[in-house]
PDB file of C-alpha atoms in Angstrom:
ATOM      1  CA  MET A   1       0.066   0.059  -0.064  1.00 45.00           C
ATOM      2  CA  LYS A   2       2.815   2.418   0.885  1.00 46.00           C
ATOM      3  CA  LYS A   3       4.427   1.784  -2.301  1.00 50.00           C
ATOM      4  CA  PHE A   4       1.235   2.240  -4.305  1.00 41.00           C
ATOM      5  CA  LEU A   5       0.301   5.411  -2.537  1.00 44.00           C
ATOM      6  CA  MET A   6       3.896   6.848  -3.004  1.00 51.00           C
ATOM      7  CA  THR A   7       3.773   6.007  -6.636  1.00 44.00           C
ATOM      8  CA  VAL A   8       0.609   7.530  -7.260  1.00 38.00           C
ATOM      9  CA  LEU A   9       1.055  10.624  -5.165  1.00 42.00           C
ATOM     10  CA  THR A  10       4.582  11.248  -6.721  1.00 46.00           C
ATOM     11  CA  LEU A  11       2.989  11.003 -10.310  1.00 41.00           C
ATOM     12  CA  VAL A  12       0.535  13.737  -9.142  1.00 40.00           C
ATOM     13  CA  LEU A  13       2.964  16.059  -7.531  1.00 41.00           C
ATOM     14  CA  VAL A  14       6.126  15.854  -9.319  1.00 40.00           C
ATOM     15  CA  CYS A  15       6.317  13.359 -12.082  1.00 39.00           C
ATOM     16  CA  SER A  16       2.871  13.319 -13.407  1.00 38.00           C
ATOM     17  CA  LEU A  17       2.587  11.968 -16.942  1.00 35.00           C
ATOM     18  CA  THR A  18      -0.359  13.464 -18.604  1.00 34.00           C
ATOM     19  CA  LEU A  19      -2.474  11.306 -21.071  1.00 35.00           C
ATOM     20  CA  ALA A  20      -5.351  13.635 -21.995  1.00 34.00           C
ATOM     21  CA  SER A  21      -5.259  15.619 -25.363  1.00 34.00           C
ATOM     22  CA  THR A  22      -3.270  18.899 -25.285  1.00 39.00           C
ATOM     23  CA  ALA A  23      -1.619  21.280 -27.619  1.00 41.00           C
ATOM     24  CA  TRP A  24       1.529  19.307 -27.825  1.00 45.00           C
ATOM     25  CA  ALA A  25       4.940  21.130 -28.285  1.00 57.00           C
ATOM     26  CA  GLU A  26       6.978  20.208 -31.189  1.00 78.00           C
ATOM     27  CA  VAL A  27       9.532  17.577 -30.392  1.00 85.00           C
ATOM     28  CA  ASP A  28      12.861  17.123 -32.150  1.00 86.00           C
ATOM     29  CA  THR A  29      12.459  13.544 -33.634  1.00 88.00           C
ATOM     30  CA  THR A  30      16.242  13.175 -34.291  1.00 90.00           C
ATOM     31  CA  MET A  31      17.186  12.822 -30.530  1.00 91.00           C
ATOM     32  CA  THR A  32      19.200   9.818 -29.244  1.00 92.00           C
ATOM     33  CA  ALA A  33      17.670   7.965 -26.429  1.00 89.00           C
ATOM     34  CA  GLU A  34      20.164   9.643 -24.163  1.00 90.00           C
ATOM     35  CA  GLU A  35      19.445  13.012 -25.498  1.00 90.00           C
ATOM     36  CA  ALA A  36      15.722  12.438 -24.799  1.00 89.00           C
ATOM     37  CA  ALA A  37      16.259  11.219 -21.293  1.00 87.00           C
ATOM     38  CA  ALA A  38      18.435  14.408 -20.848  1.00 87.00           C
ATOM     39  CA  LYS A  39      15.473  16.445 -22.127  1.00 89.00           C
ATOM     40  CA  TYR A  40      12.985  14.841 -19.933  1.00 85.00           C
ATOM     41  CA  LEU A  41      15.343  15.806 -16.774  1.00 81.00           C
ATOM     42  CA  GLU A  42      15.617  19.374 -18.278  1.00 87.00           C
ATOM     43  CA  LEU A  43      11.773  19.694 -18.333  1.00 87.00           C
ATOM     44  CA  LYS A  44      11.672  18.159 -14.816  1.00 79.00           C
ATOM     45  CA  ASP A  45      14.472  20.338 -13.426  1.00 78.00           C
ATOM     46  CA  GLN A  46      12.436  23.437 -14.766  1.00 84.00           C
ATOM     47  CA  GLU A  47       9.377  22.167 -12.926  1.00 79.00           C
ATOM     48  CA  ASN A  48      11.116  21.441  -9.603  1.00 72.00           C
ATOM     49  CA  ALA A  49      12.798  24.834  -9.866  1.00 77.00           C
ATOM     50  CA  ILE A  50       9.352  26.536 -10.035  1.00 82.00           C
ATOM     51  CA  LEU A  51       8.100  24.296  -7.004  1.00 73.00           C
ATOM     52  CA  ALA A  52      11.155  25.276  -5.048  1.00 68.00           C
ATOM     53  CA  GLU A  53      10.691  28.777  -5.354  1.00 77.00           C
ATOM     54  CA  ASN A  54       7.794  30.835  -3.401  1.00 78.00           C
ATOM     55  CA  ALA A  55       7.720  27.914  -0.802  1.00 69.00           C
ATOM     56  CA  ALA A  56       5.205  29.650   1.325  1.00 73.00           C
ATOM     57  CA  LEU A  57       2.806  30.047  -1.442  1.00 83.00           C
ATOM     58  CA  TRP A  58       3.213  26.661  -2.761  1.00 76.00           C
ATOM     59  CA  GLU A  59       2.668  25.426   0.862  1.00 70.00           C
ATOM     60  CA  LYS A  60      -0.740  26.942   0.905  1.00 78.00           C
ATOM     61  CA  VAL A  61      -1.491  25.284  -2.529  1.00 80.00           C
ATOM     62  CA  PHE A  62      -0.277  21.781  -1.135  1.00 71.00           C
ATOM     63  CA  LEU A  63      -2.168  22.324   2.040  1.00 69.00           C
ATOM     64  CA  ALA A  64      -5.405  22.926   0.128  1.00 74.00           C
ATOM     65  CA  MET A  65      -5.136  19.943  -2.155  1.00 68.00           C
ATOM     66  CA  ASP A  66      -7.953  17.298  -1.855  1.00 65.00           C
ATOM     67  CA  LYS A  67      -6.017  13.947  -1.855  1.00 51.00           C
ATOM     68  CA  ASP A  68      -9.039  12.089  -3.387  1.00 54.00           C
ATOM     69  CA  LYS A  69      -9.146  14.606  -6.147  1.00 61.00           C
ATOM     70  CA  ALA A  70      -5.470  14.395  -6.629  1.00 54.00           C
ATOM     71  CA  MET A  71      -5.568  10.681  -7.128  1.00 49.00           C
ATOM     72  CA  ILE A  72      -8.515  10.984  -9.617  1.00 54.00           C
ATOM     73  CA  SER A  73      -6.409  13.536 -11.443  1.00 55.00           C
ATOM     74  CA  VAL A  74      -3.822  10.816 -11.851  1.00 50.00           C
ATOM     75  CA  ALA A  75      -6.296   8.197 -12.933  1.00 49.00           C
ATOM     76  CA  THR A  76      -7.834  10.403 -15.580  1.00 58.00           C
ATOM     77  CA  GLY A  77      -4.555  11.624 -16.809  1.00 64.00           C
ATOM     78  CA  GLU A  78      -5.197  15.340 -16.055  1.00 73.00           C
ATOM     79  CA  ASN A  79      -2.441  17.846 -16.799  1.00 82.00           C
ATOM     80  CA  TYR A  80      -0.687  18.533 -13.339  1.00 79.00           C
ATOM     81  CA  GLY A  81      -0.406  22.219 -14.047  1.00 86.00           C
ATOM     82  CA  LYS A  82      -4.128  22.180 -14.530  1.00 88.00           C
ATOM     83  CA  PHE A  83      -4.748  20.442 -11.337  1.00 84.00           C
ATOM     84  CA  LEU A  84      -2.572  23.038  -9.688  1.00 87.00           C
ATOM     85  CA  LEU A  85      -4.459  25.882 -11.132  1.00 92.00           C
ATOM     86  CA  ASP A  86      -7.974  24.271  -9.960  1.00 90.00           C
ATOM     87  CA  THR A  87      -6.471  23.852  -6.484  1.00 88.00           C
ATOM     88  CA  ILE A  88      -5.422  27.488  -6.501  1.00 92.00           C
ATOM     89  CA  GLU A  89      -8.709  28.504  -7.648  1.00 93.00           C
ATOM     90  CA  SER A  90     -10.423  26.783  -4.799  1.00 91.00           C
ATOM     91  CA  ALA A  91      -7.995  28.320  -2.400  1.00 89.00           C
ATOM     92  CA  LYS A  92      -7.774  31.750  -3.838  1.00 91.00           C
ATOM     93  CA  ASP A  93      -9.295  33.463  -0.791  1.00 91.00           C
ATOM     94  CA  GLN A  94      -5.914  32.384   1.093  1.00 90.00           C
ATOM     95  CA  PHE A  95      -3.820  34.633  -1.308  1.00 92.00           C
ATOM     96  CA  THR A  96      -3.424  38.492  -1.813  1.00 94.00           C
ATOM     97  CA  GLU A  97      -4.181  39.768  -5.335  1.00 94.00           C
ATOM     98  CA  ASP A  98      -0.507  39.879  -6.086  1.00 94.00           C
ATOM     99  CA  GLU A  99       0.239  36.463  -4.800  1.00 94.00           C
ATOM    100  CA  LEU A 100      -2.623  34.991  -6.577  1.00 94.00           C
ATOM    101  CA  THR A 101      -1.340  36.403  -9.745  1.00 95.00           C
ATOM    102  CA  LEU A 102       2.056  35.252  -9.125  1.00 95.00           C
ATOM    103  CA  ILE A 103       1.173  31.617  -8.081  1.00 93.00           C
ATOM    104  CA  THR A 104      -1.304  31.347 -11.087  1.00 95.00           C
ATOM    105  CA  GLY A 105       1.441  32.374 -13.377  1.00 95.00           C
ATOM    106  CA  GLU A 106       3.757  29.713 -12.116  1.00 93.00           C
ATOM    107  CA  ALA A 107       1.178  27.092 -12.304  1.00 92.00           C
ATOM    108  CA  GLU A 108       0.488  27.957 -15.794  1.00 95.00           C
ATOM    109  CA  LYS A 109       4.250  27.484 -16.623  1.00 94.00           C
ATOM    110  CA  ILE A 110       3.836  24.005 -15.036  1.00 90.00           C
ATOM    111  CA  GLN A 111       1.142  23.352 -17.179  1.00 91.00           C
ATOM    112  CA  THR A 112       3.203  24.023 -20.247  1.00 93.00           C
ATOM    113  CA  ILE A 113       5.968  22.084 -19.066  1.00 91.00           C
ATOM    114  CA  GLU A 114       3.796  19.043 -18.617  1.00 88.00           C
ATOM    115  CA  ASP A 115       2.497  19.520 -21.996  1.00 91.00           C
ATOM    116  CA  ASP A 116       6.099  19.511 -23.199  1.00 92.00           C
ATOM    117  CA  VAL A 117       6.646  16.239 -20.985  1.00 88.00           C
ATOM    118  CA  GLU A 118       3.729  14.607 -22.744  1.00 88.00           C
ATOM    119  CA  ALA A 119       4.826  15.386 -26.261  1.00 91.00           C
ATOM    120  CA  LEU A 120       8.352  14.223 -25.378  1.00 91.00           C
ATOM    121  CA  LEU A 121       7.021  10.909 -24.052  1.00 89.00           C
ATOM    122  CA  ALA A 122       4.771  10.400 -27.055  1.00 91.00           C
ATOM    123  CA  VAL A 123       7.788  10.244 -29.349  1.00 92.00           C
ATOM    124  CA  TYR A 124      10.274   8.827 -26.950  1.00 92.00           C
ATOM    125  CA  PRO A 125       8.247   6.627 -24.436  1.00 89.00           C
ATOM    126  CA  ASN A 126      11.339   5.284 -22.586  1.00 87.00           C
ATOM    127  CA  ALA A 127      12.827   8.618 -21.813  1.00 83.00           C
ATOM    128  CA  LYS A 128      11.593   8.838 -18.296  1.00 77.00           C
ATOM    129  CA  GLN A 129      12.746   5.340 -17.392  1.00 72.00           C
ATOM    130  CA  ASP A 130      16.131   6.044 -18.953  1.00 75.00           C
ATOM    131  CA  ALA A 131      16.426   9.331 -16.951  1.00 71.00           C
ATOM    132  CA  ILE A 132      15.640   7.480 -13.713  1.00 60.00           C
ATOM    133  CA  ASP A 133      18.180   4.838 -14.724  1.00 60.00           C
ATOM    134  CA  GLY A 134      20.682   7.610 -15.365  1.00 59.00           C
ATOM    135  CA  ASN A 135      21.011   6.796 -19.104  1.00 52.00           C
ATOM    136  CA  THR A 136      21.562  10.452 -20.050  1.00 47.00           C
ATOM    137  CA  GLY A 137      25.229  10.748 -20.777  1.00 46.00           C
ATOM    138  CA  THR A 138      25.161  13.071 -17.697  1.00 39.00           C
ATOM    139  CA  MET A 139      22.898  12.618 -14.753  1.00 36.00           C
ATOM    140  CA  SER A 140      21.200  16.209 -14.322  1.00 36.00           C
ATOM    141  CA  VAL A 141      19.385  16.403 -10.981  1.00 38.00           C
ATOM    142  CA  PRO A 142      18.530  19.786  -9.596  1.00 39.00           C
ATOM    143  CA  ALA A 143      20.976  20.151  -6.683  1.00 40.00           C
ATOM    144  CA  ASP A 144      18.099  21.145  -4.364  1.00 45.00           C
ATOM    145  CA  ALA A 145      15.343  19.059  -5.768  1.00 47.00           C
ATOM    146  CA  SER A 146      13.026  16.881  -3.836  1.00 51.00           C
ATOM    147  CA  MET A 147       9.930  14.897  -4.743  1.00 51.00           C
ATOM    148  CA  VAL A 148       6.816  15.725  -2.807  1.00 48.00           C
ATOM    149  CA  VAL A 149       4.765  12.546  -2.332  1.00 46.00           C
ATOM    150  CA  SER A 150       2.063  13.512  -0.064  1.00 38.00           C
ATOM    151  CA  THR A 151      -0.333  16.406   0.738  1.00 33.00           C
ATOM    152  CA  ASP A 152      -1.307  15.165   4.229  1.00 33.00           C
ATOM    153  CA  SER A 153      -2.540  18.316   6.208  1.00 29.00           C
ATOM    154  CA  SER A 154      -0.145  17.680   9.024  1.00 30.00           C
ATOM    155  CA  MET A 155       2.814  18.776   6.739  1.00 31.00           C
ATOM    156  CA  GLU A 156       4.120  22.201   7.498  1.00 32.00           C
ATOM    157  CA  VAL A 157       6.743  23.531   4.791  1.00 31.00           C
ATOM    158  CA  SER A 158       8.969  26.341   5.277  1.00 31.00           C
ATOM    159  CA  ALA A 159      11.821  27.965   3.310  1.00 30.00           C
ATOM    160  CA  ASP A 160      15.193  28.321   5.013  1.00 38.00           C
ATOM    161  CA  ALA A 161      18.844  28.603   4.007  1.00 34.00           C
ATOM    162  CA  ALA A 162      18.972  24.921   3.127  1.00 36.00           C
ATOM    163  CA  GLY A 163      16.348  25.292   0.504  1.00 37.00           C
ATOM    164  CA  VAL A 164      13.258  23.567   1.607  1.00 35.00           C
ATOM    165  CA  THR A 165      12.726  22.195   5.170  1.00 36.00           C
ATOM    166  CA  VAL A 166       9.730  19.991   6.087  1.00 36.00           C
ATOM    167  CA  THR A 167       8.779  19.532   9.646  1.00 36.00           C
ATOM    168  CA  MET A 168       5.995  17.160  10.720  1.00 36.00           C
ATOM    169  CA  ASP A 169       3.570  17.304  13.709  1.00 37.00           C
ATOM    170  CA  ASP A 170       4.777  15.538  16.800  1.00 41.00           C
ATOM    171  CA  THR A 171       8.303  15.420  15.522  1.00 42.00           C
ATOM    172  CA  ALA A 172      10.206  13.043  17.986  1.00 39.00           C
ATOM    173  CA  GLU A 173      13.306  13.864  19.834  1.00 77.00           C
ATOM    174  CA  LYS A 174      14.561  10.411  19.139  1.00 91.00           C
ATOM    175  CA  PHE A 175      14.672   8.456  15.924  1.00 93.00           C
ATOM    176  CA  PRO A 176      12.079   5.831  16.520  1.00 93.00           C
ATOM    177  CA  ALA A 177      13.487   2.570  17.499  1.00 92.00           C
ATOM    178  CA  PHE A 178      13.292  -0.390  15.094  1.00 94.00           C
ATOM    179  CA  GLU A 179      14.161  -3.993  14.526  1.00 96.00           C
ATOM    180  CA  GLY A 180      14.642  -4.948  10.839  1.00 96.00           C
ATOM    181  CA  MET A 181      16.941  -6.269   8.261  1.00 97.00           C
ATOM    182  CA  ASP A 182      19.323  -4.902   5.678  1.00 97.00           C
ATOM    183  CA  LEU A 183      18.960  -5.531   1.936  1.00 96.00           C
ATOM    184  CA  ASP A 184      21.292  -8.756   2.248  1.00 95.00           C
ATOM    185  CA  GLY A 185      19.098 -10.114   5.027  1.00 95.00           C
ATOM    186  CA  ASN A 186      21.055  -9.342   7.980  1.00 96.00           C
ATOM    187  CA  ALA A 187      19.278  -8.428  11.299  1.00 96.00           C
ATOM    188  CA  VAL A 188      19.500  -4.841  12.236  1.00 96.00           C
ATOM    189  CA  ASN A 189      18.628  -3.159  15.807  1.00 95.00           C
ATOM    190  CA  SER A 190      18.493   0.719  15.831  1.00 94.00           C
ATOM    191  CA  SER A 191      19.730   0.895  19.391  1.00 93.00           C
ATOM    192  CA  GLU A 192      22.908  -1.311  18.360  1.00 95.00           C
ATOM    193  CA  LEU A 193      23.251   0.554  15.210  1.00 95.00           C
ATOM    194  CA  PHE A 194      23.268   4.067  16.534  1.00 96.00           C
ATOM    195  CA  ALA A 195      25.098   3.217  19.670  1.00 95.00           C
ATOM    196  CA  ALA A 196      28.029   1.700  17.463  1.00 95.00           C
ATOM    197  CA  ASN A 197      28.534   5.081  15.664  1.00 96.00           C
ATOM    198  CA  ALA A 198      29.569   8.630  16.916  1.00 95.00           C
ATOM    199  CA  VAL A 199      26.919   9.863  14.304  1.00 96.00           C
ATOM    200  CA  THR A 200      24.546   8.185  11.894  1.00 97.00           C
ATOM    201  CA  VAL A 201      23.335   9.948   8.831  1.00 97.00           C
ATOM    202  CA  VAL A 202      19.942   8.393   7.828  1.00 97.00           C
ATOM    203  CA  ASN A 203      18.934   8.882   4.130  1.00 96.00           C
ATOM    204  CA  PHE A 204      15.213   8.298   3.105  1.00 95.00           C
ATOM    205  CA  TRP A 205      14.813   7.498  -0.626  1.00 94.00           C
ATOM    206  CA  PHE A 206      12.801   5.436  -3.005  1.00 89.00           C
ATOM    207  CA  THR A 207      13.785   3.774  -6.227  1.00 86.00           C
ATOM    208  CA  THR A 208      11.904   5.874  -8.978  1.00 78.00           C
ATOM    209  CA  CYS A 209      12.825   9.153  -7.246  1.00 80.00           C
ATOM    210  CA  SER A 210      15.512  10.843  -9.580  1.00 74.00           C
ATOM    211  CA  PRO A 211      16.929  13.267  -7.185  1.00 80.00           C
ATOM    212  CA  CYS A 212      17.240  10.407  -4.662  1.00 87.00           C
ATOM    213  CA  VAL A 213      19.061   8.156  -7.314  1.00 88.00           C
ATOM    214  CA  GLY A 214      21.045  11.051  -8.286  1.00 85.00           C
ATOM    215  CA  GLU A 215      22.710  11.498  -4.937  1.00 91.00           C
ATOM    216  CA  LEU A 216      23.637   7.788  -4.199  1.00 94.00           C
ATOM    217  CA  SER A 217      27.087   8.082  -5.261  1.00 92.00           C
ATOM    218  CA  GLU A 218      27.789  11.244  -3.032  1.00 93.00           C
ATOM    219  CA  LEU A 219      26.063   9.499  -0.252  1.00 96.00           C
ATOM    220  CA  ASP A 220      28.412   6.590  -0.632  1.00 96.00           C
ATOM    221  CA  ALA A 221      31.378   8.727  -0.409  1.00 95.00           C
ATOM    222  CA  MET A 222      30.003  10.465   2.580  1.00 96.00           C
ATOM    223  CA  ASN A 223      29.534   7.064   4.182  1.00 96.00           C
ATOM    224  CA  LYS A 224      33.528   6.350   3.551  1.00 97.00           C
ATOM    225  CA  GLU A 225      34.276   9.945   5.245  1.00 96.00           C
ATOM    226  CA  LEU A 226      32.003   9.289   8.066  1.00 96.00           C
ATOM    227  CA  ALA A 227      33.564   5.744   8.792  1.00 96.00           C
ATOM    228  CA  GLU A 228      36.917   7.628   9.300  1.00 95.00           C
ATOM    229  CA  LYS A 229      35.444   9.676  12.021  1.00 95.00           C
ATOM    230  CA  GLY A 230      33.411   6.777  13.575  1.00 95.00           C
ATOM    231  CA  GLY A 231      30.303   7.513  11.987  1.00 96.00           C
ATOM    232  CA  ALA A 232      27.994   5.740   9.291  1.00 97.00           C
ATOM    233  CA  LEU A 233      25.357   6.446   6.804  1.00 97.00           C
ATOM    234  CA  ILE A 234      22.338   4.233   6.201  1.00 97.00           C
ATOM    235  CA  GLY A 235      19.661   4.167   3.588  1.00 97.00           C
ATOM    236  CA  ILE A 236      15.933   3.487   3.975  1.00 97.00           C
ATOM    237  CA  ASN A 237      14.172   2.729   0.768  1.00 95.00           C
ATOM    238  CA  ALA A 238      10.567   3.302   1.477  1.00 92.00           C
ATOM    239  CA  PHE A 239       9.407   0.835  -1.005  1.00 91.00           C
ATOM    240  CA  THR A 240      11.306  -1.973   0.828  1.00 95.00           C
ATOM    241  CA  LEU A 241       9.204  -1.732   3.998  1.00 94.00           C
ATOM    242  CA  ASP A 242       7.702  -5.169   5.152  1.00 95.00           C
ATOM    243  CA  GLY A 243      10.617  -6.890   3.154  1.00 94.00           C
ATOM    244  CA  ASP A 244       9.054  -6.567  -0.270  1.00 92.00           C
ATOM    245  CA  ALA A 245      11.064  -8.892  -2.295  1.00 94.00           C
ATOM    246  CA  ASP A 246      10.729  -7.287  -5.755  1.00 92.00           C
ATOM    247  CA  ALA A 247      11.292  -3.872  -4.148  1.00 91.00           C
ATOM    248  CA  ILE A 248      14.458  -5.121  -2.423  1.00 95.00           C
ATOM    249  CA  ALA A 249      15.782  -6.318  -5.753  1.00 94.00           C
ATOM    250  CA  GLU A 250      15.014  -3.278  -7.442  1.00 93.00           C
ATOM    251  CA  ALA A 251      16.675  -1.307  -4.740  1.00 94.00           C
ATOM    252  CA  LYS A 252      19.805  -3.307  -4.878  1.00 96.00           C
ATOM    253  CA  ALA A 253      20.191  -3.019  -8.551  1.00 94.00           C
ATOM    254  CA  VAL A 254      19.971   0.701  -8.410  1.00 93.00           C
ATOM    255  CA  LEU A 255      22.650   0.821  -5.507  1.00 95.00           C
ATOM    256  CA  GLU A 256      24.785  -1.402  -7.401  1.00 95.00           C
ATOM    257  CA  LYS A 257      24.395   0.573 -10.626  1.00 92.00           C
ATOM    258  CA  LYS A 258      25.344   3.718  -8.572  1.00 92.00           C
ATOM    259  CA  GLY A 259      28.266   1.969  -6.674  1.00 94.00           C
ATOM    260  CA  ALA A 260      26.659   2.694  -3.410  1.00 96.00           C
ATOM    261  CA  THR A 261      27.731   0.039  -0.946  1.00 96.00           C
ATOM    262  CA  TYR A 262      26.513   1.571   2.396  1.00 97.00           C
ATOM    263  CA  GLN A 263      24.025  -0.276   4.364  1.00 97.00           C
ATOM    264  CA  ASN A 264      20.326  -0.059   3.566  1.00 97.00           C
ATOM    265  CA  VAL A 265      17.660  -1.243   5.908  1.00 97.00           C
ATOM    266  CA  TYR A 266      14.057  -1.875   6.108  1.00 97.00           C
ATOM    267  CA  PHE A 267      11.419  -2.620   8.816  1.00 96.00           C
ATOM    268  CA  ALA A 268       7.633  -3.283   9.397  1.00 95.00           C
ATOM    269  CA  SER A 269       5.371  -0.571   7.951  1.00 92.00           C
ATOM    270  CA  ASP A 270       3.243  -0.638  10.873  1.00 92.00           C
ATOM    271  CA  SER A 271       6.024  -0.279  13.435  1.00 93.00           C
ATOM    272  CA  GLU A 272       7.041   3.182  15.075  1.00 92.00           C
ATOM    273  CA  ALA A 273       9.813   3.669  12.417  1.00 94.00           C
ATOM    274  CA  GLY A 274       7.269   2.462   9.665  1.00 91.00           C
ATOM    275  CA  LEU A 275       4.839   5.259  10.809  1.00 90.00           C
ATOM    276  CA  PHE A 276       7.702   7.656  10.900  1.00 90.00           C
ATOM    277  CA  THR A 277       8.571   6.866   7.308  1.00 89.00           C
ATOM    278  CA  GLU A 278       4.777   7.394   6.407  1.00 83.00           C
ATOM    279  CA  ASN A 279       4.951  10.907   7.599  1.00 79.00           C
ATOM    280  CA  ILE A 280       7.956  11.817   5.501  1.00 82.00           C
ATOM    281  CA  PHE A 281       6.418  14.052   2.629  1.00 71.00           C
ATOM    282  CA  ALA A 282       9.345  14.992   0.442  1.00 76.00           C
ATOM    283  CA  TYR A 283      12.300  12.732  -0.939  1.00 81.00           C
ATOM    284  CA  PRO A 284      15.049  12.584  -0.462  1.00 87.00           C
ATOM    285  CA  THR A 285      15.057  13.536   3.227  1.00 90.00           C
ATOM    286  CA  THR A 286      18.131  13.148   5.361  1.00 94.00           C
ATOM    287  CA  TYR A 287      18.393  12.988   9.191  1.00 95.00           C
ATOM    288  CA  VAL A 288      21.411  13.121  11.435  1.00 96.00           C
ATOM    289  CA  VAL A 289      21.154  10.963  14.746  1.00 96.00           C
ATOM    290  CA  ASP A 290      23.564  10.841  17.561  1.00 95.00           C
ATOM    291  CA  ARG A 291      24.962   7.733  19.572  1.00 94.00           C
ATOM    292  CA  ASN A 292      22.046   7.859  21.824  1.00 93.00           C
ATOM    293  CA  GLY A 293      19.461   7.799  19.052  1.00 94.00           C
ATOM    294  CA  ASN A 294      18.609  11.439  19.348  1.00 93.00           C
ATOM    295  CA  LEU A 295      17.788  13.471  16.190  1.00 94.00           C
ATOM    296  CA  VAL A 296      20.242  16.395  15.638  1.00 94.00           C
ATOM    297  CA  GLY A 297      18.674  19.557  14.287  1.00 91.00           C
ATOM    298  CA  ASP A 298      16.027  19.595  11.504  1.00 88.00           C
ATOM    299  CA  PRO A 299      15.783  17.168   8.401  1.00 89.00           C
ATOM    300  CA  ILE A 300      17.668  18.104   5.324  1.00 88.00           C
ATOM    301  CA  VAL A 301      15.127  17.883   2.340  1.00 82.00           C
ATOM    302  CA  GLY A 302      16.564  17.702  -1.088  1.00 81.00           C
ATOM    303  CA  ALA A 303      19.737  16.026  -2.517  1.00 83.00           C
ATOM    304  CA  ILE A 304      22.942  16.550  -0.492  1.00 85.00           C
ATOM    305  CA  THR A 305      24.514  17.490  -3.788  1.00 80.00           C
ATOM    306  CA  GLY A 306      23.216  20.939  -3.414  1.00 77.00           C
ATOM    307  CA  GLU A 307      25.728  23.636  -1.807  1.00 80.00           C
ATOM    308  CA  ASN A 308      23.118  24.618   0.811  1.00 81.00           C
ATOM    309  CA  GLN A 309      22.045  21.053   1.675  1.00 85.00           C
ATOM    310  CA  ALA A 310      25.664  19.945   1.879  1.00 88.00           C
ATOM    311  CA  LYS A 311      26.708  22.716   4.192  1.00 90.00           C
ATOM    312  CA  ALA A 312      23.615  22.436   6.588  1.00 90.00           C
ATOM    313  CA  LEU A 313      24.200  18.597   6.692  1.00 93.00           C
ATOM    314  CA  GLN A 314      27.912  18.933   7.380  1.00 94.00           C
ATOM    315  CA  GLU A 315      27.133  21.460  10.223  1.00 95.00           C
ATOM    316  CA  LEU A 316      24.750  18.974  11.778  1.00 95.00           C
ATOM    317  CA  ILE A 317      27.313  16.227  11.470  1.00 95.00           C
ATOM    318  CA  ASP A 318      30.037  18.281  13.005  1.00 95.00           C
ATOM    319  CA  GLN A 319      27.667  19.016  15.855  1.00 94.00           C
ATOM    320  CA  ALA A 320      26.963  15.471  16.561  1.00 93.00           C
ATOM    321  CA  LEU A 321      30.693  14.420  16.476  1.00 95.00           C
ATOM    322  CA  ALA A 322      31.789  17.403  18.711  1.00 94.00           C
ATOM    323  CA  ALA A 323      29.165  16.527  21.303  1.00 91.00           C
ATOM    324  CA  ASP A 324      30.162  12.869  21.071  1.00 89.00           C
ATOM    325  CA  ILE A 325      33.829  13.853  21.840  1.00 90.00           C
ATOM    326  CA  ALA A 326      32.956  16.003  24.677  1.00 85.00           C
ATOM    327  CA  LYS A 327      31.176  13.189  26.650  1.00 75.00           C
TER     328      LYS A 327
END
């Protein structure tokens, strides 16, 4: 169910593929498969850049969304930009006149981009999957991109120096305890895991999230750096909860392709940690945890390949390491 909902809502909010008839843009039919995949990423980069700006206004839009209508929008192939425009119209009383003009214009840009994506995929149907797999010649993922996968009303979004920060109601001081397995079938206990490291960086991702996949190599390099300081990095692929065999195989294949060898773990979706995962609304999201299992600072949302995200994450890591040394 988690995988289904994430896939559907991701399609709605970031990677929607429209099927309805539109005024398609002209597409260069002479592109190679790599060029088409790169073009797909370019269009998604543009869309993510629009969503990354004016965070306070988009927050109002996302919180005003009706989840049932969002899923119907996917099922009927409605253009995501049009869906945003309809949502903005229904929530227009929440905006000043200038804000309404601005956010409407931005949604219209997304509508046009989605038309372009539809036109591209009509000619190059494998472009999206090639982009996810990194078959673009160069993997172009916006440095501060994130994929929003839920519009639950408990989400609160605010802009800060690290790009976009997502905070949840009832944020725990400690990372929720869990007992699970890693992707190779080894038992994992969170208390033992955290206690063994001066600092643990926990990265939440999923297999079809291109910003997530785009940072896997950098995360692997960070894990090696942390190991020299008594720390570690682990991944939690949200699709693999409950030990979904197909999801585990897919995750392992993507990790291998990206040369990422750090430990990835899963646990039961109905566990405390599973429910914590359910309440993550943007991917990738990265937490820093100290030796006692305490969360250090706020989560970092967006790929750590971004300068601001990398800086903010490093500051939290240094904070945790310094505190550990001082004990």
